[in-house]
Coordinates of C-alpha atoms in Angstrom, one line a residue:
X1 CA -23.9 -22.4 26.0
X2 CA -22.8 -20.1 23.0
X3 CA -20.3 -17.4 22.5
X4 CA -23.7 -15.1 21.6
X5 CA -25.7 -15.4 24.5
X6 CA -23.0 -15.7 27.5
X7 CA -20.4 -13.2 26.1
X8 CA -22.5 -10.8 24.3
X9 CA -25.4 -9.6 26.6
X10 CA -23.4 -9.3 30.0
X11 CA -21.3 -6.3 27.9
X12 CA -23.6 -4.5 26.8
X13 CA -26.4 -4.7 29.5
X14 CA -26.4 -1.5 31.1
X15 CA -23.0 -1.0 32.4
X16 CA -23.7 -1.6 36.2
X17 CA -25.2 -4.6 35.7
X18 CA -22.8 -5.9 33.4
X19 CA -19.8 -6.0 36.0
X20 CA -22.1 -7.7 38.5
X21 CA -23.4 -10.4 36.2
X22 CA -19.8 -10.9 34.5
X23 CA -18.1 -11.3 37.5
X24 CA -21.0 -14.1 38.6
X25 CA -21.1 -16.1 34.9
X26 CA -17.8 -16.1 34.5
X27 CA -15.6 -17.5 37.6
X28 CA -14.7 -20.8 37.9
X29 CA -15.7 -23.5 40.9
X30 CA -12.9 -23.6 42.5
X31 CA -12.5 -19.7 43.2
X32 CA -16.7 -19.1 43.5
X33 CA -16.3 -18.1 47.2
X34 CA -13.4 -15.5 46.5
X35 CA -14.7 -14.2 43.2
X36 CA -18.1 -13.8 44.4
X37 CA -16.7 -11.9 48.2
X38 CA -14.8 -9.9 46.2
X39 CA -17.2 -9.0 43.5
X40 CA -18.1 -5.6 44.1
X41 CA -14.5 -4.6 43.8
X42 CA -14.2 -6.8 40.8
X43 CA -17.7 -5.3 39.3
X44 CA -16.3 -1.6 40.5
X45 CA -12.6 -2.1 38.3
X46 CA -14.9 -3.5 35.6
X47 CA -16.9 -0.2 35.1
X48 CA -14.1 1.9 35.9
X49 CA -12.7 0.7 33.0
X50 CA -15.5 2.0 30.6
X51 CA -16.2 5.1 32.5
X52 CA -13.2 6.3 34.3
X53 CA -15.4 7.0 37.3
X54 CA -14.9 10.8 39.3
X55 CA -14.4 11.1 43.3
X56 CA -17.8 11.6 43.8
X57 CA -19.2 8.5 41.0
X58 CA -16.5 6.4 42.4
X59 CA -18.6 6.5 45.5
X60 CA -21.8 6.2 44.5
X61 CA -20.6 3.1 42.4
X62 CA -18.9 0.9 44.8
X63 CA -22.2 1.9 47.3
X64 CA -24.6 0.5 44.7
X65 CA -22.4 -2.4 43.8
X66 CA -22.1 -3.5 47.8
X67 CA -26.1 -3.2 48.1
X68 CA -26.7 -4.9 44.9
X69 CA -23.9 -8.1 46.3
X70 CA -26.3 -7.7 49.7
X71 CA -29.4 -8.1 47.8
X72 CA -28.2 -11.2 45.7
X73 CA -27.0 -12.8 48.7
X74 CA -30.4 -12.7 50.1
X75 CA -32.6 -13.0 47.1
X76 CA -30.5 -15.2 44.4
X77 CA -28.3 -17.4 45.8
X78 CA -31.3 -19.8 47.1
X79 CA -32.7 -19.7 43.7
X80 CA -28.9 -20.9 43.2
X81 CA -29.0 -23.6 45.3
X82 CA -32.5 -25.5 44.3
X83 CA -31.4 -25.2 40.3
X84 CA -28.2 -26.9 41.2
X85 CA -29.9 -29.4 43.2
X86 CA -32.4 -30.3 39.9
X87 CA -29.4 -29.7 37.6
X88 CA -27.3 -32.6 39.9
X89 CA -30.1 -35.2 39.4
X90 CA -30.4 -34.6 35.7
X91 CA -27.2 -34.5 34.8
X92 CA -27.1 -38.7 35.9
X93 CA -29.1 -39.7 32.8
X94 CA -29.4 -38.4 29.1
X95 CA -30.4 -35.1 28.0
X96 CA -32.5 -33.7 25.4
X97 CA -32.3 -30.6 23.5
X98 CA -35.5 -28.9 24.8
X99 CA -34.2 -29.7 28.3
X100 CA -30.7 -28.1 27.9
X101 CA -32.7 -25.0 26.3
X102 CA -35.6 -24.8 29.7
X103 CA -32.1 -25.0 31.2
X104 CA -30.1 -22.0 29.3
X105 CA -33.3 -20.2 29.9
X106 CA -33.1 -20.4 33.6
X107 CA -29.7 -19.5 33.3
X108 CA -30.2 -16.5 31.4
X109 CA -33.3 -15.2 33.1
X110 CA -31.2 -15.2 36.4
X111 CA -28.9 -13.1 35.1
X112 CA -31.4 -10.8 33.8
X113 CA -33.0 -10.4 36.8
X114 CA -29.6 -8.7 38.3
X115 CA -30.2 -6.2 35.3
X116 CA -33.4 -5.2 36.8
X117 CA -32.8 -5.0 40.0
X118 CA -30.0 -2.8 39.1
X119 CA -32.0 -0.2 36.9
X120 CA -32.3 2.1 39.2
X121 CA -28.7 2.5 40.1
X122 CA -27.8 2.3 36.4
X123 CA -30.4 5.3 36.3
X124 CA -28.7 7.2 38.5
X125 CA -25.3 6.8 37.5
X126 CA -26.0 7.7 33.6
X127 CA -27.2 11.0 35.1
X128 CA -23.8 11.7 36.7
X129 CA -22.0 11.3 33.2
X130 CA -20.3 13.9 31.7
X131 CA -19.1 13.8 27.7
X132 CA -15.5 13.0 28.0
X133 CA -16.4 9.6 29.8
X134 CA -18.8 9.0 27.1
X135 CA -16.0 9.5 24.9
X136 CA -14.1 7.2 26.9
X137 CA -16.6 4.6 26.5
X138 CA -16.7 4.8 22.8
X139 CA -13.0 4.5 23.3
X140 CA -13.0 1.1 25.0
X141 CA -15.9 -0.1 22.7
X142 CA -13.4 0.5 19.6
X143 CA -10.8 -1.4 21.4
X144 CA -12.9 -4.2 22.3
X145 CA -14.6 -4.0 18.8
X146 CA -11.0 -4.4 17.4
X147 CA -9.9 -7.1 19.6
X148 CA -13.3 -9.4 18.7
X149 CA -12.4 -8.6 14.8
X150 CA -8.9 -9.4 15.4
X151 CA -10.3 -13.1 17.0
X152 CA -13.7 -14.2 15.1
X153 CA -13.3 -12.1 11.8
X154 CA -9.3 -10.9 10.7
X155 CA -7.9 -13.8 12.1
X156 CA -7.1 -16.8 9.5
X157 CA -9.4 -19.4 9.1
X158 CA -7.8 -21.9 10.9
X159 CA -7.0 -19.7 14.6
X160 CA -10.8 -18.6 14.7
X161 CA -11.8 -22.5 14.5
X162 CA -8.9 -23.5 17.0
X163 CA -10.0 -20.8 19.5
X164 CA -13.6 -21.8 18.8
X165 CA -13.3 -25.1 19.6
X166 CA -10.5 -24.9 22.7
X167 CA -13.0 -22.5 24.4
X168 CA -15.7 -25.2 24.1
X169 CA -13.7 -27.8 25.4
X170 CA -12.9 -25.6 28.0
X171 CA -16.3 -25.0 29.2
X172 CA -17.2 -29.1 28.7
X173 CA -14.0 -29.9 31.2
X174 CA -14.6 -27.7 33.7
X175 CA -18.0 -29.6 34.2
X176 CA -16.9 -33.4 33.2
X177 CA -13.5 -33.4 33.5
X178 CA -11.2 -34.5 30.3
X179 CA -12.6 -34.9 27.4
X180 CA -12.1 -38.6 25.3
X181 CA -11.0 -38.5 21.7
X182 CA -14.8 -39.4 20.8
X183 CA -16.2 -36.3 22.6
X184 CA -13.2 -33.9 21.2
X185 CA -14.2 -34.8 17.8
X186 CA -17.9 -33.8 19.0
X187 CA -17.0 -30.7 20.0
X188 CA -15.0 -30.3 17.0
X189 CA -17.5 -31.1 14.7
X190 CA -20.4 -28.8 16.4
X191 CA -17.6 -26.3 15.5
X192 CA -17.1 -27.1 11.9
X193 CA -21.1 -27.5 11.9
X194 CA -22.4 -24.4 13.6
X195 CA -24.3 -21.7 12.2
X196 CA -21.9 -19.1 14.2
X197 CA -21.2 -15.6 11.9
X198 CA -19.0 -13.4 13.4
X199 CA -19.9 -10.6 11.0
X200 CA -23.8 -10.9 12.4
X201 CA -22.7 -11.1 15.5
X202 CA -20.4 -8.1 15.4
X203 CA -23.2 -5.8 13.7
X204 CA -25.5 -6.9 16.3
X205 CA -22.4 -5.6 18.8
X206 CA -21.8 -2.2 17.3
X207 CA -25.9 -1.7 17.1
X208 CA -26.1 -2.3 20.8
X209 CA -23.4 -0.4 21.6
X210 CA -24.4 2.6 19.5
X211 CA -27.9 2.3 21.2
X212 CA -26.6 3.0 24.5
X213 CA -24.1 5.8 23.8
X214 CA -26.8 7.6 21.5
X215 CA -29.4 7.1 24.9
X216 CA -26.7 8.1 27.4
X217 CA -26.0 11.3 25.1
X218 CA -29.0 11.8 25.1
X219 CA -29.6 11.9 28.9
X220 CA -26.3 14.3 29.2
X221 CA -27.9 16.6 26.9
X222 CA -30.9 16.9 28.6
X223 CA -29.0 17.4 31.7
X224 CA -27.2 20.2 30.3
X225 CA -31.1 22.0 30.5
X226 CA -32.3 20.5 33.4
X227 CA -35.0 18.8 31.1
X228 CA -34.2 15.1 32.4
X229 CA -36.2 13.7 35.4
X230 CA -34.7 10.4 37.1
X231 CA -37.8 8.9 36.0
X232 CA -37.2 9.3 32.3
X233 CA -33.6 8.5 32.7
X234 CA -35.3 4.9 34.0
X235 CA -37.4 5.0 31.1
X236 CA -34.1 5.2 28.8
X237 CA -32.4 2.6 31.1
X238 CA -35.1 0.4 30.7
X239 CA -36.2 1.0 27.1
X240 CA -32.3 0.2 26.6
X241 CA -31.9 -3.2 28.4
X242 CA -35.0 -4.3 26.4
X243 CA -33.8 -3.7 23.0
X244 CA -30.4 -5.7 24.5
X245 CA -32.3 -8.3 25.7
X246 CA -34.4 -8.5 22.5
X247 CA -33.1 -6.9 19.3
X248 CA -35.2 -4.8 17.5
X249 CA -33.5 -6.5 14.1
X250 CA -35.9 -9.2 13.3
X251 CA -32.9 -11.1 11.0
X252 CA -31.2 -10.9 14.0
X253 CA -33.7 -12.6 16.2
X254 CA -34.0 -15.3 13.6
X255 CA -30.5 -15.8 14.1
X256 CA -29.9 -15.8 17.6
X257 CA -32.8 -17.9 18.3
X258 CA -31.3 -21.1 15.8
X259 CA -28.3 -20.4 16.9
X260 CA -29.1 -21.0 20.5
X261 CA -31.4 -23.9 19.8
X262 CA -28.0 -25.2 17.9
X263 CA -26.1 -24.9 21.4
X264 CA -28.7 -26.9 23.0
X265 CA -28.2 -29.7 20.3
X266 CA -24.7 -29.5 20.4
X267 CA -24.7 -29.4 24.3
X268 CA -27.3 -32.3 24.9
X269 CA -25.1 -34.7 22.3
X270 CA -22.2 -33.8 23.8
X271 CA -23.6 -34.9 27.5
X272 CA -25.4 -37.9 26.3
X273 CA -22.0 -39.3 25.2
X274 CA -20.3 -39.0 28.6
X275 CA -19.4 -41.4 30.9
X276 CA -20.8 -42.9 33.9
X277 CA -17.6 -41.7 35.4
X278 CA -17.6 -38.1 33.8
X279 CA -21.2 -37.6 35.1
X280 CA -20.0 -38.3 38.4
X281 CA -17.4 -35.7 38.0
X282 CA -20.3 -33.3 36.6
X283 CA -22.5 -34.0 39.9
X284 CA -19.5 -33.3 42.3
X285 CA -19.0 -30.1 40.3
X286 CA -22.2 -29.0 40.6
X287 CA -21.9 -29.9 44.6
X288 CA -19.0 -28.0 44.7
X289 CA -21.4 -25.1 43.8
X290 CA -23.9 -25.7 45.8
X291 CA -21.5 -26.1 49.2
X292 CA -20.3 -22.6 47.8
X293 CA -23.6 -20.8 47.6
X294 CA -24.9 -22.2 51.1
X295 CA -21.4 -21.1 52.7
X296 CA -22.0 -17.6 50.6
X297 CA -25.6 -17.7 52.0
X298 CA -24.8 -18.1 55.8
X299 CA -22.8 -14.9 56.0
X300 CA -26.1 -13.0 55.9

């Protein structure tokens, strides 16, 4: 619903996590059944990236990401199935903003649950680290930190607004199908109109990020003197995913909670202008899910 809440927390979640629940928000329909049978390679490279995994992590990893796939498929995917069934039925008539919000909150909290179920693992991984692949990961923060200046806060004026708005259309068409002139020019103006600062955003980026390094040093450290039990390196996990989830910068809060509040306005006018015939397309997209997810399901 907003380049906050669907880009930002899957990052910065716990790193195990993260892969998993990138790799399930992000594909599109028509590659669902690939994306998500391939996904704890996917999530693996993902990781690998930030960590620059050992023989023996390499493992480990690619073991935890094949249970955690085993566990979804059991335990998610119906939870899958009966939203898209509501969301198919809804998506016939008008919308209000509270309803698109119940709906990014279901969204979101299905995600999250991924995160938990994955604490453990996360647990036992940061345990394994070592400080060069911390260094690593500060590495790959910088670069990603450079490359989201370079889009939302360097970049003229002008290319942030065009790259704003062509990802928002993006997400629209992939559920109604081509936009009218009308509906581009809603889009354009929840753009021109949002509350969006990258600056906020990116502060609230760097904290997070310095959160987890700082608690993963931590955990190294105490490795170094074998004063770190698996049970407090869960505590850290845990304590870490919950200041993700919810900042501990109240301004920040503030913000994200209007600016999500904003999506839900901008994404309920948005759908009440459709079409009969663009609803239509929504409902066979969210079928196209839902075939997906039961074909996912029967390979249990």
């Amino acid at each position: 619903m907003n380049i906050l809440s669907f880009s930002g927390a899957p990052r910065i979640i716990g790193l195990l996590a993260a892969g998993v629940a990138s790799t399930l928000v992000l594909f599109g329909c028509s590659a669902v059944k690939l994306a998500y049978n391939q996904m704890p390679d996917l999530g693996y490279f993902y990781l690998d990236n930030y960590l620059d995994f050992n023989s023996a992590q390499s493992t480990q990893v690619k073991d935890e990401l094949v249970k955690l796939q085993a566990w979804h498929r059991q335990n998610q995917l119906p939870a899958y199935v009966d939203s898209l069934q509501k969301w198919k039925t809804e998506v016939t008539a008008d919308i209000s903003p509270a309803r698109a919000c119940t709906i990014y909150s279901d969204v979101r909290r299905k995600v999250l649950t991924i995160t938990d179920h994955a604490e453990p693992a996360i647990a036992s991984l940061a345990g394994t680290l070592d400080q060069d692949q911390l260094a690593y990961m500060q590495k790959r923060f910088d670069k990603s930190n450079a490359e989201f200046r370079n889009d939302y806060i360097e970049a003229a004026p002008k290319a942030s607004r065009k790259k704003r708005v062509n990802q928002a259309v993006e997400r629209a068409e992939k559920l109604y199908g081509q936009l009218e002139d009308r509906q581009l020019a809603l889009v354009t103006q929840s753009v021109d109109q949002s509350r969006f600062d990258p600056r906020v955003v990116y502060a609230e980026r760097v904290r997070r990020q310095r959160d987890l390094l700082q608690s993963l040093q931590n955990v190294v450290a105490a490795k170094s003197t074998s004063a770190q039990s698996l049970d407090k390196t869960r505590a850290m996990v845990k304590a870490v995913v919950e200041r993700t989830v919810t900042s501990p910068d109240a301004a920040f809060r503030d913000y994200s909670e209007k600016f999500t509040q904003e999506g839900c306005r901008s994404f309920a006018d948005l759908h009440n202008a459709t079409t009969a015939e663009q609803r239509t397309h929504a409902v066979k997209t969210l079928a196209k899910y839902e075939e997906d997810f039961r074909t996912l399901m029967a390979r249990n």
